[in-house]
């Protein structure tokens, strides 16, 4: 069981690796011996990840790059050796209801959360195809299946990513390249931290999850590591929900007299 995952010596690119789930995934992959390149547009956040890696003696390099900038992404990719694993975690949200939302905000969210994921796949997957293997992992969300009101294009972007991942799985399967998405529920990260600063929200959110707490980034990262590994060799085109049971709660939200216990 010492190297159950067999990931030692593999190479990965992780986007959004300066913060939250991307950072957790980069560190978790590095801990099992993967050489990681961390990509983020936020220089300071990226430096924090690299400091954490250095302090723990983990093999992580960093590249500052915005995944919406095709030219910059291509230049960065050209400077890197071929990778075996791509984790797409760079994501954003913009508030707004669908009828009132500024279309620029709609486009901005899709540019990062959907087209950004495709751009990186197009940069890094061809070398995997050439070498006959690789793993693409896209962080989607349970809001792909459960519309998140007031969140503009967010749910639509995540739904589209889950389908894009399946299509990649279909198109690249014959080449030995797998593609899967991971759908987290409530995760406490810098993206969501402001919610938890409001009185009582952390406790109410913990109580809303059957497992009794919202997720940490490493709860999601461990599933990413599994999907990256050959232990998931027959898993492709899948979406793995990692939400502590939160999305099972629909039937519990309506009254059923006589069945309330
Ligand atoms: P986070 O803490 O905000 O981390 C995301 C990182 O991606 C940030 O450093 C961010 O930089 C970076 N980024 C954003 N746009 C980028 C771009 N165009 N190019 C390069 N880097 C960019 O968010 P998180 O909570 O870890 O979320 C990671 C992923 O999980 C996202 O796709 C998110 O939608 C998804 N997710 C999160 C939750 C949750 O509850 N937290 C639940 C389900 C799914 P900036 O700070 O400059 O934006």
Short mmCIF file of C-alpha atoms and ligand atoms in Angstrom, two decimals, residues 16 18-22 40-42 45 65-68 89-92 112 117 139-141 154 158 184-187 189-192, ligand 1:
data_model
loop_
_atom_site.label_atom_id
_atom_site.label_comp_id
_atom_site.label_asym_id
_atom_site.label_seq_id
_atom_site.Cartn_x
_atom_site.Cartn_y
_atom_site.Cartn_z
CA UNK A 16 -6.48 28.37 -9.83
CA UNK A 18 -3.16 30.11 -5.73
CA UNK A 19 -6.21 29.56 -3.59
CA UNK A 20 -8.85 27.18 -2.27
CA UNK A 21 -9.56 23.95 -4.14
CA UNK A 22 -6.82 24.51 -6.74
CA UNK A 40 -2.98 31.40 -11.23
CA UNK A 41 -3.58 34.98 -12.34
CA UNK A 42 -3.10 36.23 -8.79
CA UNK A 45 -1.84 34.03 -4.07
CA UNK A 65 -1.10 33.33 -16.13
CA UNK A 66 -4.70 34.29 -16.81
CA UNK A 67 -6.57 31.37 -18.41
CA UNK A 68 -8.71 33.79 -20.44
CA UNK A 89 -9.97 24.81 -10.85
CA UNK A 90 -9.64 28.51 -11.79
CA UNK A 91 -13.14 29.88 -11.38
CA UNK A 92 -15.07 33.04 -10.59
CA UNK A 112 -13.12 31.66 -17.08
CA UNK A 117 -11.32 25.04 -18.93
CA UNK A 139 -13.92 21.26 -10.95
CA UNK A 140 -17.64 21.76 -11.66
CA UNK A 141 -20.21 22.17 -8.84
CA UNK A 154 -22.40 30.40 -12.56
CA UNK A 158 -20.80 24.54 -14.33
CA UNK A 184 -18.25 20.04 -4.78
CA UNK A 185 -21.08 21.27 -2.58
CA UNK A 186 -20.36 23.90 0.08
CA UNK A 187 -16.63 24.47 0.47
CA UNK A 189 -12.42 28.80 0.58
CA UNK A 190 -11.37 32.41 -0.09
CA UNK A 191 -14.11 32.48 -2.79
CA UNK A 192 -16.84 31.88 -0.22
P1 LIG B 1 -10.91 30.56 -5.01
O1 LIG B 1 -10.51 30.34 -3.59
O2 LIG B 1 -11.38 31.93 -5.41
O3 LIG B 1 -9.71 30.11 -5.96
C1 LIG B 1 -9.78 30.27 -7.35
C2 LIG B 1 -8.45 30.79 -7.85
O4 LIG B 1 -8.54 30.88 -9.29
C3 LIG B 1 -8.13 32.21 -7.35
O5 LIG B 1 -6.79 32.34 -6.98
C4 LIG B 1 -8.45 33.05 -8.57
O6 LIG B 1 -7.78 34.28 -8.64
C5 LIG B 1 -8.01 32.13 -9.69
N1 LIG B 1 -8.53 32.56 -10.96
C6 LIG B 1 -9.74 33.13 -11.22
N2 LIG B 1 -9.84 33.45 -12.50
C7 LIG B 1 -8.66 33.10 -13.09
C8 LIG B 1 -8.16 33.23 -14.40
N3 LIG B 1 -8.87 33.81 -15.39
N4 LIG B 1 -6.92 32.75 -14.67
C9 LIG B 1 -6.17 32.19 -13.69
N5 LIG B 1 -6.58 32.09 -12.40
C10 LIG B 1 -7.83 32.54 -12.11
O7 LIG B 1 -12.09 29.57 -5.40
P2 LIG B 1 -12.42 28.06 -4.93
O8 LIG B 1 -13.55 28.12 -3.99
O9 LIG B 1 -11.19 27.35 -4.58
O10 LIG B 1 -12.99 27.50 -6.30
C11 LIG B 1 -12.22 26.67 -7.17
C12 LIG B 1 -13.16 26.03 -8.17
O11 LIG B 1 -14.13 25.26 -7.47
C13 LIG B 1 -13.96 27.07 -8.98
O12 LIG B 1 -14.12 26.59 -10.30
C14 LIG B 1 -15.28 27.11 -8.25
O13 LIG B 1 -16.32 27.52 -9.11
C15 LIG B 1 -15.43 25.67 -7.82
N6 LIG B 1 -16.34 25.43 -6.69
C16 LIG B 1 -16.16 26.08 -5.51
C17 LIG B 1 -17.07 25.82 -4.47
C18 LIG B 1 -16.96 26.51 -3.12
O14 LIG B 1 -17.91 26.38 -2.30
N7 LIG B 1 -15.88 27.18 -2.80
C19 LIG B 1 -18.11 24.91 -4.65
C20 LIG B 1 -18.25 24.27 -5.88
C21 LIG B 1 -17.35 24.53 -6.89
P3 LIG B 1 -8.61 35.63 -8.25
O15 LIG B 1 -8.67 35.62 -6.76
O16 LIG B 1 -7.78 36.71 -8.85
O17 LIG B 1 -9.97 35.52 -8.87
#
